[in-house]
mmCIF file of C-alpha atoms and ligand atoms in Angstrom:
data_model
loop_
_atom_site.group_PDB
_atom_site.id
_atom_site.type_symbol
_atom_site.label_atom_id
_atom_site.label_comp_id
_atom_site.label_asym_id
_atom_site.label_seq_id
_atom_site.Cartn_x
_atom_site.Cartn_y
_atom_site.Cartn_z
ATOM 1 C CA MET J 1 0.000 0.000 0.000
ATOM 2 C CA ASN J 2 1.134 3.498 -0.722
ATOM 3 C CA GLY J 3 0.107 6.483 1.393
ATOM 4 C CA ARG J 4 0.652 8.728 -1.574
ATOM 5 C CA HIS J 5 -1.674 8.266 -4.528
ATOM 6 C CA GLY J 6 0.390 9.393 -7.437
ATOM 7 C CA ASP J 7 0.501 13.128 -7.124
ATOM 8 C CA THR J 8 -2.706 13.387 -5.167
ATOM 9 C CA ASP J 9 -3.169 14.455 -1.604
ATOM 10 C CA VAL J 10 -2.061 12.484 1.417
ATOM 11 C CA THR J 11 -3.772 12.387 4.800
ATOM 12 C CA GLY J 12 -1.873 12.112 8.033
ATOM 13 C CA ILE J 13 -1.515 13.182 11.624
ATOM 14 C CA VAL J 14 0.642 16.053 12.868
ATOM 15 C CA HIS J 15 3.334 14.625 15.140
ATOM 16 C CA GLU J 16 5.369 17.743 15.690
ATOM 17 C CA ALA J 17 4.845 21.491 15.386
ATOM 18 C CA ARG J 18 7.846 23.749 15.555
ATOM 19 C CA GLY J 19 8.369 27.272 14.268
ATOM 20 C CA GLY J 20 5.858 27.065 11.446
ATOM 21 C CA MET J 21 7.100 23.641 10.308
ATOM 22 C CA TYR J 22 5.051 20.511 10.844
ATOM 23 C CA VAL J 23 5.913 16.853 10.739
ATOM 24 C CA VAL J 24 2.938 14.896 9.386
ATOM 25 C CA ARG J 25 2.951 11.106 9.521
ATOM 26 C CA ASP J 26 0.904 9.304 6.875
ATOM 27 C CA ALA J 27 -0.728 5.868 7.008
ATOM 28 C CA CYS J 28 2.504 4.262 5.781
ATOM 29 C CA ASP J 29 4.449 5.798 8.671
ATOM 30 C CA ARG J 30 6.204 8.191 6.359
ATOM 31 C CA ASP J 31 7.015 11.643 7.685
ATOM 32 C CA TRP J 32 6.168 14.695 5.597
ATOM 33 C CA LEU J 33 7.814 17.996 6.358
ATOM 34 C CA CYS J 34 5.062 20.576 5.889
ATOM 35 C CA ARG J 35 4.208 24.226 6.017
ATOM 36 C CA THR J 36 0.873 25.971 5.889
ATOM 37 C CA PHE J 37 0.041 28.525 3.224
ATOM 38 C CA ARG J 38 -2.581 31.168 2.596
ATOM 39 C CA GLY J 39 -4.896 28.579 1.128
ATOM 40 C CA THR J 40 -4.819 26.262 4.167
ATOM 41 C CA ARG J 41 -8.426 25.601 5.144
ATOM 42 C CA THR J 42 -9.569 24.553 8.580
ATOM 43 C CA GLU J 43 -12.735 23.076 10.008
ATOM 44 C CA ASN J 44 -11.931 24.620 13.406
ATOM 45 C CA GLY J 45 -12.618 27.990 14.971
ATOM 46 C CA ASP J 46 -9.539 27.959 17.222
ATOM 47 C CA GLU J 47 -6.805 30.555 16.897
ATOM 48 C CA THR J 48 -4.228 27.829 16.370
ATOM 49 C CA LEU J 49 -4.299 26.705 12.761
ATOM 50 C CA VAL J 50 -2.289 23.500 13.153
ATOM 51 C CA ALA J 51 -1.520 21.583 16.353
ATOM 52 C CA VAL J 52 0.009 18.254 17.270
ATOM 53 C CA GLY J 53 -2.649 15.565 16.909
ATOM 54 C CA ASP J 54 -4.457 17.285 14.036
ATOM 55 C CA ARG J 55 -5.664 15.187 11.138
ATOM 56 C CA VAL J 56 -4.596 17.020 8.018
ATOM 57 C CA VAL J 57 -4.523 16.727 4.245
ATOM 58 C CA VAL J 58 -1.111 17.300 2.712
ATOM 59 C CA ARG J 59 -0.424 18.242 -0.879
ATOM 60 C CA PRO J 60 3.017 17.065 -1.897
ATOM 61 C CA THR J 61 5.212 19.814 -3.277
ATOM 62 C CA ASP J 62 7.690 19.238 -6.040
ATOM 63 C CA GLY J 63 10.704 18.013 -4.518
ATOM 64 C CA ASP J 64 13.675 16.054 -4.043
ATOM 65 C CA ALA J 65 13.992 12.823 -2.217
ATOM 66 C CA GLN J 66 12.455 14.141 0.976
ATOM 67 C CA GLU J 67 8.720 14.055 1.511
ATOM 68 C CA GLU J 68 7.652 17.673 1.583
ATOM 69 C CA GLY J 69 4.292 19.315 1.246
ATOM 70 C CA VAL J 70 1.827 21.971 2.253
ATOM 71 C CA ILE J 71 -1.100 21.422 4.560
ATOM 72 C CA VAL J 72 -4.220 22.147 2.539
ATOM 73 C CA GLN J 73 -6.826 21.169 5.100
ATOM 74 C CA VAL J 74 -7.113 20.727 8.859
ATOM 75 C CA ARG J 75 -9.922 18.370 9.911
ATOM 76 C CA GLU J 76 -12.307 19.076 12.728
ATOM 77 C CA ARG J 77 -10.832 18.522 16.208
ATOM 78 C CA SER J 78 -12.674 16.173 18.539
ATOM 79 C CA SER J 79 -10.869 17.571 21.592
ATOM 80 C CA THR J 80 -8.254 20.171 22.388
ATOM 81 C CA LEU J 81 -5.781 20.878 25.139
ATOM 82 C CA GLU J 82 -5.076 24.590 25.320
ATOM 83 C CA ARG J 83 -2.890 26.972 27.213
ATOM 84 C CA LYS J 84 -3.055 30.690 27.696
ATOM 85 C CA ARG J 85 0.019 32.499 26.489
ATOM 86 C CA ASP J 86 1.720 34.480 29.253
ATOM 87 C CA ARG J 87 0.852 38.128 28.672
ATOM 88 C CA ARG J 88 2.417 38.449 25.242
ATOM 89 C CA ARG J 89 0.813 37.040 22.161
ATOM 90 C CA ASN J 90 3.002 34.735 20.154
ATOM 91 C CA ARG J 91 4.164 35.459 16.642
ATOM 92 C CA SER J 92 0.894 34.352 15.060
ATOM 93 C CA GLY J 93 -1.003 36.715 17.382
ATOM 94 C CA GLU J 94 -2.543 33.946 19.454
ATOM 95 C CA VAL J 95 -3.701 34.546 22.992
ATOM 96 C CA THR J 96 -4.611 30.931 23.629
ATOM 97 C CA GLN J 97 -2.782 28.130 21.947
ATOM 98 C CA VAL J 98 -3.942 24.623 21.170
ATOM 99 C CA ILE J 99 -1.133 22.390 22.427
ATOM 100 C CA ALA J 100 -2.647 19.078 21.380
ATOM 101 C CA SER J 101 -5.813 17.875 19.664
ATOM 102 C CA ASN J 102 -7.864 14.727 19.117
ATOM 103 C CA ILE J 103 -6.672 13.147 22.342
ATOM 104 C CA ASP J 104 -8.486 10.243 23.997
ATOM 105 C CA GLN J 105 -7.277 10.952 27.490
ATOM 106 C CA LEU J 106 -5.524 13.556 29.544
ATOM 107 C CA VAL J 107 -2.636 12.239 31.606
ATOM 108 C CA ILE J 108 -2.178 14.545 34.568
ATOM 109 C CA VAL J 109 1.444 14.099 35.565
ATOM 110 C CA ALA J 110 2.418 15.116 39.085
ATOM 111 C CA SER J 111 5.424 14.252 41.147
ATOM 112 C CA ALA J 112 5.603 12.842 44.669
ATOM 113 C CA GLY J 113 8.634 14.978 45.485
ATOM 114 C CA GLU J 114 10.954 17.504 43.785
ATOM 115 C CA PRO J 115 8.628 19.307 43.129
ATOM 116 C CA PRO J 116 6.247 18.192 45.902
ATOM 117 C CA LEU J 117 2.798 16.798 45.126
ATOM 118 C CA ASN J 118 0.517 19.634 44.029
ATOM 119 C CA ARG J 119 -3.046 18.533 44.653
ATOM 120 C CA ARG J 120 -4.427 21.923 43.742
ATOM 121 C CA LEU J 121 -3.119 21.596 40.212
ATOM 122 C CA ILE J 122 -4.460 18.044 39.905
ATOM 123 C CA ASP J 123 -7.879 19.367 40.913
ATOM 124 C CA ARG J 124 -7.720 22.145 38.322
ATOM 125 C CA TYR J 125 -6.952 19.581 35.638
ATOM 126 C CA LEU J 126 -9.799 17.364 36.813
ATOM 127 C CA VAL J 127 -12.227 20.288 36.599
ATOM 128 C CA PHE J 128 -11.147 20.784 33.014
ATOM 129 C CA SER J 129 -11.423 17.080 32.228
ATOM 130 C CA GLU J 130 -14.980 16.951 33.615
ATOM 131 C CA TYR J 131 -15.931 20.118 31.755
ATOM 132 C CA ALA J 132 -14.404 18.911 28.489
ATOM 133 C CA GLY J 133 -15.678 15.351 28.854
ATOM 134 C CA LEU J 134 -12.110 14.132 28.451
ATOM 135 C CA PRO J 135 -11.143 11.074 30.537
ATOM 136 C CA ALA J 136 -8.338 11.810 32.975
ATOM 137 C CA LEU J 137 -5.583 9.615 34.340
ATOM 138 C CA ILE J 138 -3.609 10.837 37.345
ATOM 139 C CA VAL J 139 0.016 9.722 37.207
ATOM 140 C CA VAL J 140 2.236 10.486 40.179
ATOM 141 C CA ASN J 141 5.906 10.054 39.323
ATOM 142 C CA LYS J 142 9.048 9.874 41.511
ATOM 143 C CA VAL J 143 7.587 7.462 44.066
ATOM 144 C CA ASP J 144 11.238 6.491 44.697
ATOM 145 C CA LEU J 145 11.532 9.728 46.700
ATOM 146 C CA VAL J 146 8.713 9.036 49.195
ATOM 147 C CA GLU J 147 6.888 6.338 51.181
ATOM 148 C CA GLU J 148 4.458 4.682 48.800
ATOM 149 C CA GLY J 149 1.898 4.158 51.575
ATOM 150 C CA ASP J 150 1.731 7.906 52.326
ATOM 151 C CA LEU J 151 1.238 8.665 48.671
ATOM 152 C CA GLU J 152 -1.579 6.140 48.354
ATOM 153 C CA LYS J 153 -3.306 7.817 51.285
ATOM 154 C CA GLU J 154 -3.043 11.202 49.576
ATOM 155 C CA LEU J 155 -4.536 9.806 46.399
ATOM 156 C CA GLU J 156 -7.372 7.985 48.143
ATOM 157 C CA PRO J 157 -9.910 10.821 47.610
ATOM 158 C CA TYR J 158 -9.374 10.501 43.858
ATOM 159 C CA ALA J 159 -9.656 6.730 43.725
ATOM 160 C CA ARG J 160 -12.778 6.991 45.885
ATOM 161 C CA ASN J 161 -14.377 9.290 43.306
ATOM 162 C CA GLY J 162 -13.628 6.940 40.460
ATOM 163 C CA TYR J 163 -10.584 8.693 39.038
ATOM 164 C CA ARG J 164 -7.861 6.390 37.786
ATOM 165 C CA THR J 165 -4.527 6.861 39.529
ATOM 166 C CA CYS J 166 -1.138 5.352 38.808
ATOM 167 C CA ILE J 167 1.937 5.633 41.027
ATOM 168 C CA VAL J 168 5.194 5.322 39.124
ATOM 169 C CA SER J 169 8.899 5.995 39.069
ATOM 170 C CA ALA J 170 10.627 6.602 35.781
ATOM 171 C CA GLU J 171 13.840 6.107 37.701
ATOM 172 C CA SER J 172 13.192 2.725 39.309
ATOM 173 C CA GLY J 173 10.637 1.506 36.770
ATOM 174 C CA ALA J 174 7.995 0.944 39.444
ATOM 175 C CA GLY J 175 4.430 1.025 38.119
ATOM 176 C CA MET J 176 5.517 1.354 34.498
ATOM 177 C CA ASP J 177 3.718 -1.814 33.385
ATOM 178 C CA GLN J 178 0.468 -0.559 34.842
ATOM 179 C CA LEU J 179 0.981 2.805 33.143
ATOM 180 C CA ARG J 180 1.684 1.087 29.842
ATOM 181 C CA SER J 181 -1.586 -0.827 30.032
ATOM 182 C CA LEU J 182 -3.530 2.348 30.841
ATOM 183 C CA LEU J 183 -2.125 4.009 27.714
ATOM 184 C CA SER J 184 -2.718 1.072 25.420
ATOM 185 C CA GLY J 185 -4.709 1.782 22.265
ATOM 186 C CA LYS J 186 -5.201 5.452 23.052
ATOM 187 C CA ILE J 187 -3.804 8.869 22.230
ATOM 188 C CA SER J 188 -2.752 10.339 25.567
ATOM 189 C CA ALA J 189 -1.491 13.844 26.253
ATOM 190 C CA PHE J 190 0.918 14.211 29.187
ATOM 191 C CA SER J 191 0.538 17.515 30.989
ATOM 192 C CA GLY J 192 1.704 18.932 34.305
ATOM 193 C CA HIS J 193 4.177 21.214 36.015
ATOM 194 C CA SER J 194 7.691 21.590 34.731
ATOM 195 C CA GLY J 195 10.134 19.116 36.252
ATOM 196 C CA VAL J 196 7.644 16.409 37.271
ATOM 197 C CA GLY J 197 9.223 14.041 34.753
ATOM 198 C CA LYS J 198 6.868 13.943 31.756
ATOM 199 C CA SER J 199 9.647 13.603 29.199
ATOM 200 C CA THR J 200 11.613 11.159 31.342
ATOM 201 C CA LEU J 201 8.519 8.946 31.669
ATOM 202 C CA ILE J 202 7.896 8.990 27.933
ATOM 203 C CA ASN J 203 11.518 8.132 27.156
ATOM 204 C CA ARG J 204 11.146 5.181 29.503
ATOM 205 C CA LEU J 205 7.866 4.130 27.854
ATOM 206 C CA ILE J 206 9.308 4.162 24.352
ATOM 207 C CA GLY J 207 12.584 2.638 25.484
ATOM 208 C CA GLU J 208 14.919 5.287 24.107
ATOM 209 C CA ASP J 209 16.071 8.793 24.997
ATOM 210 C CA ARG J 210 14.164 10.577 22.265
ATOM 211 C CA LEU J 211 13.091 13.557 24.346
ATOM 212 C CA VAL J 212 15.363 16.028 26.045
ATOM 213 C CA THR J 213 14.926 15.984 29.823
ATOM 214 C CA ALA J 214 16.280 18.229 32.555
ATOM 215 C CA GLU J 215 18.678 15.431 33.409
ATOM 216 C CA LEU J 216 20.120 15.415 29.914
ATOM 217 C CA SER J 217 20.057 19.158 29.343
ATOM 218 C CA GLY J 218 21.420 20.032 32.771
ATOM 219 C CA ASN J 219 18.450 22.345 33.212
ATOM 220 C CA SER J 220 17.972 23.789 36.656
ATOM 221 C CA ARG J 221 14.562 23.782 38.286
ATOM 222 C CA GLY J 222 12.113 26.458 37.196
ATOM 223 C CA VAL J 223 13.233 26.307 33.591
ATOM 224 C CA HIS J 224 11.031 24.608 31.031
ATOM 225 C CA THR J 225 12.975 21.859 29.332
ATOM 226 C CA THR J 226 10.328 20.835 26.808
ATOM 227 C CA THR J 227 9.212 23.705 24.579
ATOM 228 C CA ASN J 228 7.147 21.985 21.886
ATOM 229 C CA ALA J 229 4.524 19.265 21.883
ATOM 230 C CA VAL J 230 5.626 16.000 20.240
ATOM 231 C CA MET J 231 3.636 12.842 19.545
ATOM 232 C CA LEU J 232 5.409 9.504 19.849
ATOM 233 C CA ALA J 233 4.308 5.930 19.320
ATOM 234 C CA VAL J 234 4.484 3.620 22.304
ATOM 235 C CA PRO J 235 5.712 0.137 21.361
ATOM 236 C CA GLY J 236 2.726 -2.187 21.358
ATOM 237 C CA ASP J 237 0.070 0.342 20.620
ATOM 238 C CA GLY J 238 -0.984 3.835 21.522
ATOM 239 C CA TYR J 239 0.488 7.293 21.202
ATOM 240 C CA VAL J 240 1.690 9.726 23.815
ATOM 241 C CA ILE J 241 2.064 13.475 23.432
ATOM 242 C CA ASP J 242 4.709 15.236 25.491
ATOM 243 C CA THR J 243 3.873 18.861 26.233
ATOM 244 C CA PRO J 244 5.729 21.781 27.829
ATOM 245 C CA GLY J 245 5.313 22.193 31.577
ATOM 246 C CA ILE J 246 2.654 24.643 32.634
ATOM 247 C CA ARG J 247 2.506 26.985 35.600
ATOM 248 C CA GLU J 248 -1.217 27.382 35.945
ATOM 249 C CA PHE J 249 -3.842 25.486 34.024
ATOM 250 C CA ASN J 250 -6.186 27.626 31.959
ATOM 251 C CA LEU J 251 -9.850 27.165 32.874
ATOM 252 C CA SER J 252 -11.627 29.209 30.240
ATOM 253 C CA GLY J 253 -15.272 28.233 29.971
ATOM 254 C CA ILE J 254 -15.512 27.455 33.678
ATOM 255 C CA THR J 255 -17.625 29.885 35.673
ATOM 256 C CA ARG J 256 -18.692 30.319 39.292
ATOM 257 C CA GLU J 257 -22.055 29.102 38.050
ATOM 258 C CA ASN J 258 -20.944 25.812 36.530
ATOM 259 C CA LEU J 259 -17.875 24.968 38.655
ATOM 260 C CA ARG J 260 -19.945 22.948 41.161
ATOM 261 C CA PHE J 261 -20.878 20.431 38.469
ATOM 262 C CA TRP J 262 -17.246 19.497 37.784
ATOM 263 C CA PHE J 263 -16.774 18.043 41.265
ATOM 264 C CA PRO J 264 -18.705 14.762 40.885
ATOM 265 C CA GLU J 265 -18.716 14.058 44.622
ATOM 266 C CA PHE J 266 -20.717 17.277 45.222
ATOM 267 C CA LEU J 267 -23.713 16.139 43.192
ATOM 268 C CA GLU J 268 -25.216 13.923 45.871
ATOM 269 C CA PRO J 269 -24.781 16.224 48.932
ATOM 270 C CA MET J 270 -25.778 19.248 46.818
ATOM 271 C CA ARG J 271 -29.347 18.008 46.948
ATOM 272 C CA GLU J 272 -29.488 18.907 50.655
ATOM 273 C CA CYS J 273 -28.497 22.526 50.157
ATOM 274 C CA ALA J 274 -31.170 24.932 51.396
ATOM 275 C CA TYR J 275 -30.796 27.105 48.317
ATOM 276 C CA SER J 276 -30.913 25.708 44.821
ATOM 277 C CA SER J 277 -28.397 28.359 43.731
ATOM 278 C CA CYS J 278 -26.043 27.486 46.621
ATOM 279 C CA THR J 279 -22.386 28.105 45.750
ATOM 280 C CA HIS J 280 -21.274 25.980 48.756
ATOM 281 C CA THR J 281 -19.051 28.763 50.030
ATOM 282 C CA VAL J 282 -20.940 30.988 52.489
ATOM 283 C CA GLU J 283 -24.589 29.917 52.426
ATOM 284 C CA PRO J 284 -26.253 28.459 55.546
ATOM 285 C CA ARG J 285 -27.517 24.862 55.535
ATOM 286 C CA CYS J 286 -25.217 23.791 52.721
ATOM 287 C CA GLY J 287 -25.236 20.062 51.969
ATOM 288 C CA VAL J 288 -21.738 20.094 50.527
ATOM 289 C CA ARG J 289 -20.169 21.776 53.546
ATOM 290 C CA GLN J 290 -22.065 19.354 55.789
ATOM 291 C CA ALA J 291 -20.602 16.483 53.751
ATOM 292 C CA VAL J 292 -17.091 17.896 54.218
ATOM 293 C CA GLU J 293 -17.693 17.959 57.973
ATOM 294 C CA ASP J 294 -18.940 14.344 57.943
ATOM 295 C CA GLY J 295 -15.960 13.260 55.872
ATOM 296 C CA ARG J 296 -18.138 12.207 52.923
ATOM 297 C CA VAL J 297 -16.416 14.840 50.785
ATOM 298 C CA ASP J 298 -12.655 15.189 51.062
ATOM 299 C CA ALA J 299 -11.581 18.463 52.702
ATOM 300 C CA GLY J 300 -8.680 18.958 50.289
ATOM 301 C CA ARG J 301 -10.973 18.645 47.288
ATOM 302 C CA TYR J 302 -13.377 21.140 48.861
ATOM 303 C CA GLU J 303 -10.481 23.560 49.489
ATOM 304 C CA SER J 304 -9.559 23.282 45.822
ATOM 305 C CA TYR J 305 -13.144 24.069 44.905
ATOM 306 C CA CYS J 306 -13.068 27.228 47.045
ATOM 307 C CA ALA J 307 -9.654 28.266 45.712
ATOM 308 C CA ILE J 308 -10.766 27.856 42.093
ATOM 309 C CA PHE J 309 -14.094 29.573 42.843
ATOM 310 C CA GLU J 310 -12.184 32.612 44.130
ATOM 311 C CA THR J 311 -10.163 32.879 40.915
ATOM 312 C CA LEU J 312 -13.263 32.862 38.701
ATOM 313 C CA GLU J 313 -15.031 36.068 37.825
ATOM 314 C CA GLU J 314 -18.452 36.757 39.255
HETATM 315 N N1 LIG T 1 14.034 10.775 41.593
HETATM 316 C C1 LIG T 1 13.434 10.785 40.394
HETATM 317 N N2 LIG T 1 13.724 11.747 39.504
HETATM 318 C C2 LIG T 1 13.101 11.744 38.318
HETATM 319 C C3 LIG T 1 12.131 10.750 37.974
HETATM 320 N N3 LIG T 1 11.661 11.011 36.746
HETATM 321 C C4 LIG T 1 12.288 12.132 36.333
HETATM 322 N N4 LIG T 1 13.152 12.578 37.261
HETATM 323 C C5 LIG T 1 14.010 13.773 37.168
HETATM 324 O O1 LIG T 1 13.205 14.947 37.170
HETATM 325 C C6 LIG T 1 13.814 15.971 36.391
HETATM 326 C C7 LIG T 1 12.815 16.570 35.415
HETATM 327 O O2 LIG T 1 12.472 15.611 34.431
HETATM 328 P P1 LIG T 1 11.863 16.002 32.999
HETATM 329 O O3 LIG T 1 11.457 14.724 32.362
HETATM 330 O O4 LIG T 1 12.768 16.893 32.243
HETATM 331 O O5 LIG T 1 10.572 16.838 33.448
HETATM 332 P P2 LIG T 1 9.403 17.428 32.519
HETATM 333 O O6 LIG T 1 8.126 17.203 33.254
HETATM 334 O O7 LIG T 1 9.484 16.894 31.162
HETATM 335 O O8 LIG T 1 9.733 19.004 32.551
HETATM 336 P P3 LIG T 1 9.391 20.136 31.417
HETATM 337 O O9 LIG T 1 9.809 19.615 30.098
HETATM 338 O O10 LIG T 1 10.161 21.340 31.866
HETATM 339 O O11 LIG T 1 7.906 20.360 31.508
HETATM 340 C C8 LIG T 1 15.028 15.322 35.727
HETATM 341 O O12 LIG T 1 16.183 15.676 36.437
HETATM 342 C C9 LIG T 1 14.748 13.839 35.844
HETATM 343 O O13 LIG T 1 15.911 13.056 35.877
HETATM 344 C C10 LIG T 1 11.877 9.710 38.945
HETATM 345 O O14 LIG T 1 11.067 8.801 38.761
HETATM 346 N N5 LIG T 1 12.547 9.803 40.127
HETATM 347 MG MG1 LIG T 2 9.729 17.789 29.344
HETATM 348 ZN ZN1 LIG T 3 -24.296 24.160 49.138
#
């Protein structure tokens, strides 16, 4: 079979996006080096024209031995992972940027130590995953640095609410088989703070040092090692997308009004709130706050709710 039909168009998936150049892999696993042009059409309304994970149509350009082309069409995205640009717009004038598209699950990568476990960030990601209808998987790396039992206790509120969790160490290899099986057959985007070990984990999954990590680059903490999203095939099946570390996860679309619905464990106790419009923050006779007191709702999760609520505009 040939992915290229004579001189006709080729369809493929964007595996890498860097400085206006895109690597598109076709059905025959051939990589096309592509650009966009004024005639590139898109079925999406996002500011980002092409992102890693996009299904695109490539028109081969005259060329040499190398597969080169222009992207003529970007297919509709079934899901997107976006980030807000810090203050400045980027060169294409974008304020928000699609980092990855068409993903089956969001892998929230946290670390047990160095940097310490950040439950608040996990909760922000989970709010997004509920809002976007995107399945989430919580992966806590660097278990080699802590007591596994303590970590399990910290993750209990998530497991109790039906979220999948996976405790791993890219260093020791602990939990990697379980992680592999949770990624099988899916396109998974790895996201989380800088330095939690996203790239190190992916290198371990694919069995080679394809991605630059802080270890390899000698990067000190606080510096982002990964700067572009890249999609890689995991031996067996499935794809993983490495993404740059983020400081704060963008929650556009989430309001004070709808936030309560993205904490699944609130739905039951919410029915006992005295006011149907209860925000579960200051109102008397609040079912959710009662449930926190009884231990039916985890106090840390409730604190995250309040913290996120405060950051949202009225
Ligand atoms: N102790 C320990 N260190 C680890 C583990 N996994 C990764 N590290 C170290 O953590 C540091 C950061 O790893 P990276 O893979 O570069 O982190 P990242 O999440 O990709 O960071 P950004 O690309 O900046 O977002 C490196 O020094 C790794 O060697 C682990 O399981 N245990
Ligand atoms: Mg990285
Ligand atoms: Zn309430």
